[in-house]
Short mmCIF file of N, CA and C in Angstrom, two decimals:
data_model
loop_
_atom_site.label_atom_id
_atom_site.label_comp_id
_atom_site.label_asym_id
_atom_site.label_seq_id
_atom_site.Cartn_x
_atom_site.Cartn_y
_atom_site.Cartn_z
N ALA A 18 -8.01 19.78 -8.50
CA ALA A 18 -8.72 18.71 -7.59
C ALA A 18 -10.22 19.06 -8.16
N ASP A 19 -10.52 19.84 -8.38
CA ASP A 19 -11.95 19.97 -9.14
C ASP A 19 -12.41 19.81 -10.11
N ARG A 20 -11.24 19.93 -11.31
CA ARG A 20 -11.26 19.42 -12.51
C ARG A 20 -11.19 17.92 -12.54
N LEU A 21 -10.63 17.43 -11.99
CA LEU A 21 -10.34 15.58 -11.80
C LEU A 21 -11.04 15.29 -11.00
N GLY A 22 -11.70 15.55 -9.61
CA GLY A 22 -12.56 15.34 -8.81
C GLY A 22 -11.53 14.47 -7.70
N VAL A 23 -10.45 14.50 -7.40
CA VAL A 23 -9.48 13.98 -6.50
C VAL A 23 -9.11 15.02 -5.59
N SER A 24 -8.28 14.37 -4.66
CA SER A 24 -7.41 15.09 -3.97
C SER A 24 -6.28 15.31 -4.17
N VAL A 25 -5.50 16.50 -4.25
CA VAL A 25 -4.21 16.47 -4.94
C VAL A 25 -3.20 16.85 -3.69
N LEU A 26 -2.10 16.54 -3.99
CA LEU A 26 -0.75 16.94 -2.64
C LEU A 26 0.51 17.30 -3.31
N LEU A 27 0.81 18.47 -3.51
CA LEU A 27 2.21 19.10 -4.39
C LEU A 27 2.99 19.46 -3.20
N LYS A 28 4.03 18.39 -3.01
CA LYS A 28 5.17 18.11 -2.35
C LYS A 28 6.60 19.47 -2.33
N GLY A 29 6.69 20.14 -1.74
CA GLY A 29 7.60 20.86 -1.81
C GLY A 29 8.06 21.83 -0.47
N ASN A 30 8.98 23.07 -0.51
CA ASN A 30 9.48 23.39 1.17
C ASN A 30 7.46 23.54 1.62
N VAL A 31 6.73 24.19 0.78
CA VAL A 31 5.52 24.70 1.16
C VAL A 31 4.64 23.58 0.38
N THR A 32 3.83 22.47 1.36
CA THR A 32 3.25 21.49 0.84
C THR A 32 1.51 21.55 0.55
N VAL A 33 1.17 21.87 -0.35
CA VAL A 33 -0.03 22.07 -0.90
C VAL A 33 -0.99 20.81 -1.01
N ILE A 34 -1.94 20.98 0.03
CA ILE A 34 -3.06 19.56 -0.44
C ILE A 34 -4.50 20.63 -0.19
N ALA A 35 -5.02 19.83 -1.74
CA ALA A 35 -6.43 20.42 -2.19
C ALA A 35 -7.02 19.36 -2.59
N GLU A 36 -8.56 19.37 -2.02
CA GLU A 36 -9.36 18.72 -2.24
C GLU A 36 -10.63 19.05 -3.04
N PRO A 37 -11.38 18.33 -3.88
CA PRO A 37 -12.32 18.82 -4.83
C PRO A 37 -13.96 19.45 -4.15
N GLY A 38 -13.91 19.99 -4.49
CA GLY A 38 -15.53 20.83 -4.19
C GLY A 38 -15.44 21.88 -3.22
N ALA A 39 -16.24 22.03 -2.51
CA ALA A 39 -15.68 23.22 -1.61
C ALA A 39 -14.83 23.14 -0.33
N GLY A 40 -14.17 21.63 -0.48
CA GLY A 40 -13.06 21.23 0.57
C GLY A 40 -11.76 22.61 0.75
N PRO A 41 -11.63 22.95 1.87
CA PRO A 41 -10.40 23.20 2.30
C PRO A 41 -8.83 23.00 1.42
N VAL A 42 -8.24 24.41 1.20
CA VAL A 42 -6.73 24.24 0.41
C VAL A 42 -5.96 24.03 2.00
N HIS A 43 -5.07 23.13 2.35
CA HIS A 43 -4.34 22.92 3.27
C HIS A 43 -2.84 23.49 3.00
N LEU A 44 -2.15 24.20 3.86
CA LEU A 44 -0.47 24.55 3.39
C LEU A 44 -0.07 24.15 4.51
N ASN A 45 1.01 22.85 4.19
CA ASN A 45 2.09 22.82 5.16
C ASN A 45 3.37 23.37 5.12
N VAL A 46 3.67 24.34 5.79
CA VAL A 46 5.08 25.32 6.18
C VAL A 46 6.07 24.43 6.67
N ALA A 47 5.45 23.55 7.26
CA ALA A 47 6.62 22.93 8.34
C ALA A 47 7.69 22.37 7.48
N GLY A 48 7.72 22.07 6.45
CA GLY A 48 9.38 21.49 5.40
C GLY A 48 10.24 22.42 5.36
N ASN A 49 11.34 21.74 4.99
CA ASN A 49 12.54 21.95 4.40
C ASN A 49 13.05 21.36 3.42
N ALA A 50 14.39 21.68 2.91
CA ALA A 50 15.08 21.37 1.50
C ALA A 50 14.90 20.07 1.74
N TRP A 51 15.27 19.15 2.59
CA TRP A 51 15.22 17.55 3.05
C TRP A 51 13.72 16.84 2.14
N ALA A 52 12.52 17.48 2.36
CA ALA A 52 11.45 16.77 1.86
C ALA A 52 11.29 17.21 0.97
N ALA A 53 12.18 18.17 0.06
CA ALA A 53 11.95 17.86 -1.41
C ALA A 53 13.07 17.24 -2.18
N THR A 54 14.07 16.63 -1.45
CA THR A 54 14.77 15.46 -1.99
C THR A 54 14.16 14.15 -2.77
N ALA A 55 14.81 13.85 -3.87
CA ALA A 55 14.59 12.93 -4.71
C ALA A 55 14.10 11.42 -3.79
N GLY A 56 13.17 11.30 -3.70
CA GLY A 56 13.10 9.67 -3.13
C GLY A 56 12.04 9.39 -2.06
N SER A 57 12.13 10.96 -1.63
CA SER A 57 11.62 11.34 0.22
C SER A 57 9.93 10.97 -0.23
N GLY A 58 9.53 11.39 -1.50
CA GLY A 58 8.12 11.08 -1.55
C GLY A 58 7.76 9.90 -1.57
N ASP A 59 9.26 8.55 -1.51
CA ASP A 59 7.99 7.45 -1.13
C ASP A 59 7.98 6.99 -0.16
N GLY A 60 8.43 7.61 1.21
CA GLY A 60 8.33 7.86 2.66
C GLY A 60 6.60 8.31 2.67
N LEU A 61 6.79 9.70 2.28
CA LEU A 61 5.16 10.41 2.02
C LEU A 61 4.00 9.05 1.70
N SER A 62 4.32 8.79 0.22
CA SER A 62 3.15 8.09 -0.24
C SER A 62 2.98 6.99 0.69
N GLY A 63 3.82 6.07 1.56
CA GLY A 63 3.23 4.99 2.43
C GLY A 63 2.72 5.29 3.31
N VAL A 64 3.24 6.64 4.05
CA VAL A 64 2.44 7.40 4.74
C VAL A 64 1.09 7.74 4.76
N ILE A 65 0.29 7.89 3.34
CA ILE A 65 -0.60 8.15 3.09
C ILE A 65 -1.47 7.12 2.82
N GLY A 66 -0.57 6.06 2.41
CA GLY A 66 -1.83 4.57 2.57
C GLY A 66 -1.88 3.90 3.79
N ALA A 67 -0.93 4.34 4.38
CA ALA A 67 -1.03 3.74 5.71
C ALA A 67 -2.35 4.53 6.56
N LEU A 68 -2.29 5.81 6.03
CA LEU A 68 -3.73 6.39 6.95
C LEU A 68 -5.32 6.22 6.22
N LEU A 69 -4.93 6.28 4.83
CA LEU A 69 -6.27 5.80 3.73
C LEU A 69 -6.30 4.39 4.24
N ALA A 70 -5.70 3.34 4.77
CA ALA A 70 -6.04 2.21 5.22
C ALA A 70 -6.50 2.12 6.58
N SER A 71 -6.56 3.37 7.43
CA SER A 71 -6.92 3.32 8.77
C SER A 71 -8.43 4.04 8.65
N GLY A 72 -8.82 4.46 8.05
CA GLY A 72 -10.15 5.01 7.58
C GLY A 72 -10.00 6.41 7.29
N LEU A 73 -8.97 7.08 7.02
CA LEU A 73 -9.00 8.98 7.11
C LEU A 73 -9.32 9.24 5.73
N SER A 74 -9.68 9.87 5.68
CA SER A 74 -10.57 10.46 3.96
C SER A 74 -9.23 11.25 3.50
N PRO A 75 -9.26 10.88 1.58
CA PRO A 75 -7.90 11.04 1.40
C PRO A 75 -7.06 12.61 1.53
N GLY A 76 -8.15 13.92 1.78
CA GLY A 76 -7.98 15.03 2.27
C GLY A 76 -7.15 14.82 3.76
N GLU A 77 -7.84 14.32 4.44
CA GLU A 77 -6.92 14.54 5.82
C GLU A 77 -6.23 13.63 5.54
N ALA A 78 -6.13 12.37 4.92
CA ALA A 78 -4.80 11.35 4.98
C ALA A 78 -3.31 12.07 4.43
N ALA A 79 -4.06 12.98 3.05
CA ALA A 79 -2.61 13.71 2.67
C ALA A 79 -2.24 15.10 3.51
N ALA A 80 -2.97 15.66 4.20
CA ALA A 80 -2.66 16.51 5.48
C ALA A 80 -2.13 15.96 6.44
N ALA A 81 -2.24 15.23 7.08
CA ALA A 81 -1.28 14.37 8.16
C ALA A 81 -0.16 13.51 7.45
N ALA A 82 -0.39 13.00 6.88
CA ALA A 82 1.10 12.88 5.94
C ALA A 82 2.26 13.71 5.46
N ALA A 83 1.43 15.18 5.24
CA ALA A 83 2.55 15.76 5.06
C ALA A 83 3.33 16.39 5.99
N PHE A 84 2.59 16.68 7.31
CA PHE A 84 2.71 17.29 8.38
C PHE A 84 4.04 15.92 8.75
N VAL A 85 3.47 14.70 9.08
CA VAL A 85 4.52 13.74 9.43
C VAL A 85 5.47 13.92 8.76
N HIS A 86 5.63 13.60 7.41
CA HIS A 86 6.78 13.65 6.35
C HIS A 86 7.93 15.08 6.73
N ALA A 87 7.07 16.56 6.68
CA ALA A 87 7.83 17.68 7.39
C ALA A 87 8.66 17.29 8.69
N ARG A 88 8.01 17.06 9.42
CA ARG A 88 8.54 16.76 11.18
C ARG A 88 9.75 15.41 10.99
N ALA A 89 9.58 14.73 9.92
CA ALA A 89 10.86 13.85 9.96
C ALA A 89 11.99 14.49 9.02
N ALA A 90 11.63 15.19 8.27
CA ALA A 90 12.69 15.83 7.62
C ALA A 90 13.25 16.65 8.47
N GLY A 91 12.31 17.56 9.05
CA GLY A 91 13.58 18.49 10.00
C GLY A 91 14.44 17.50 11.27
N LEU A 92 13.74 16.47 11.71
CA LEU A 92 14.57 15.87 12.74
C LEU A 92 15.51 15.13 11.71
N SER A 93 15.59 14.67 10.80
CA SER A 93 16.57 14.38 9.87
C SER A 93 17.68 15.45 9.53
N ALA A 94 17.30 16.61 9.32
CA ALA A 94 18.22 17.81 9.09
C ALA A 94 18.95 18.25 10.40
N LEU A 95 18.42 17.90 11.29
CA LEU A 95 19.28 17.95 12.99
C LEU A 95 20.31 17.44 12.81
N ASP A 96 20.12 15.71 12.15
CA ASP A 96 21.38 15.10 12.49
C ASP A 96 21.20 13.76 11.59
N PRO A 97 22.06 14.28 10.43
CA PRO A 97 21.83 13.88 9.11
C PRO A 97 22.53 12.10 9.28
N GLY A 98 23.20 12.04 10.19
CA GLY A 98 24.13 10.66 10.40
C GLY A 98 25.20 10.67 9.65
N PRO A 99 25.78 9.45 9.41
CA PRO A 99 27.25 9.47 9.27
C PRO A 99 27.05 9.76 7.28
N SER A 100 28.27 9.81 7.06
CA SER A 100 28.51 10.33 5.44
C SER A 100 28.21 8.82 4.65
N PRO A 101 27.96 8.61 3.62
CA PRO A 101 27.96 7.61 2.71
C PRO A 101 29.30 6.92 2.25
N ALA A 102 29.98 6.20 2.53
CA ALA A 102 31.41 5.49 2.10
C ALA A 102 31.70 5.65 1.01
#
C-alpha cells in the first residue's frame, strides 16, 4: 500500500485491508471458506464501488465491504439453498 500509494484489500478467510501512509491495517476475521470461493470477489468489488460512490474513502469502503461480504458468506453457509441440477 505504501509503495504504490493505494489502498489494498487481500481477500481470504482473514481479509486484510491496508492504506498508504500511517493509515491502520484492518483485519476482518469474520470470513469463512465460502468468502474465498472463486467469483465471490465480484460481489465484494461491487459493494466497494457502491460505497466509494457514496463518498467513503477507499480504506473505509474496503473495510466496510469486507465486513458485509463476510457476513453474507456466513449467512450463505448456514443455508446454501438447493443443489444445482
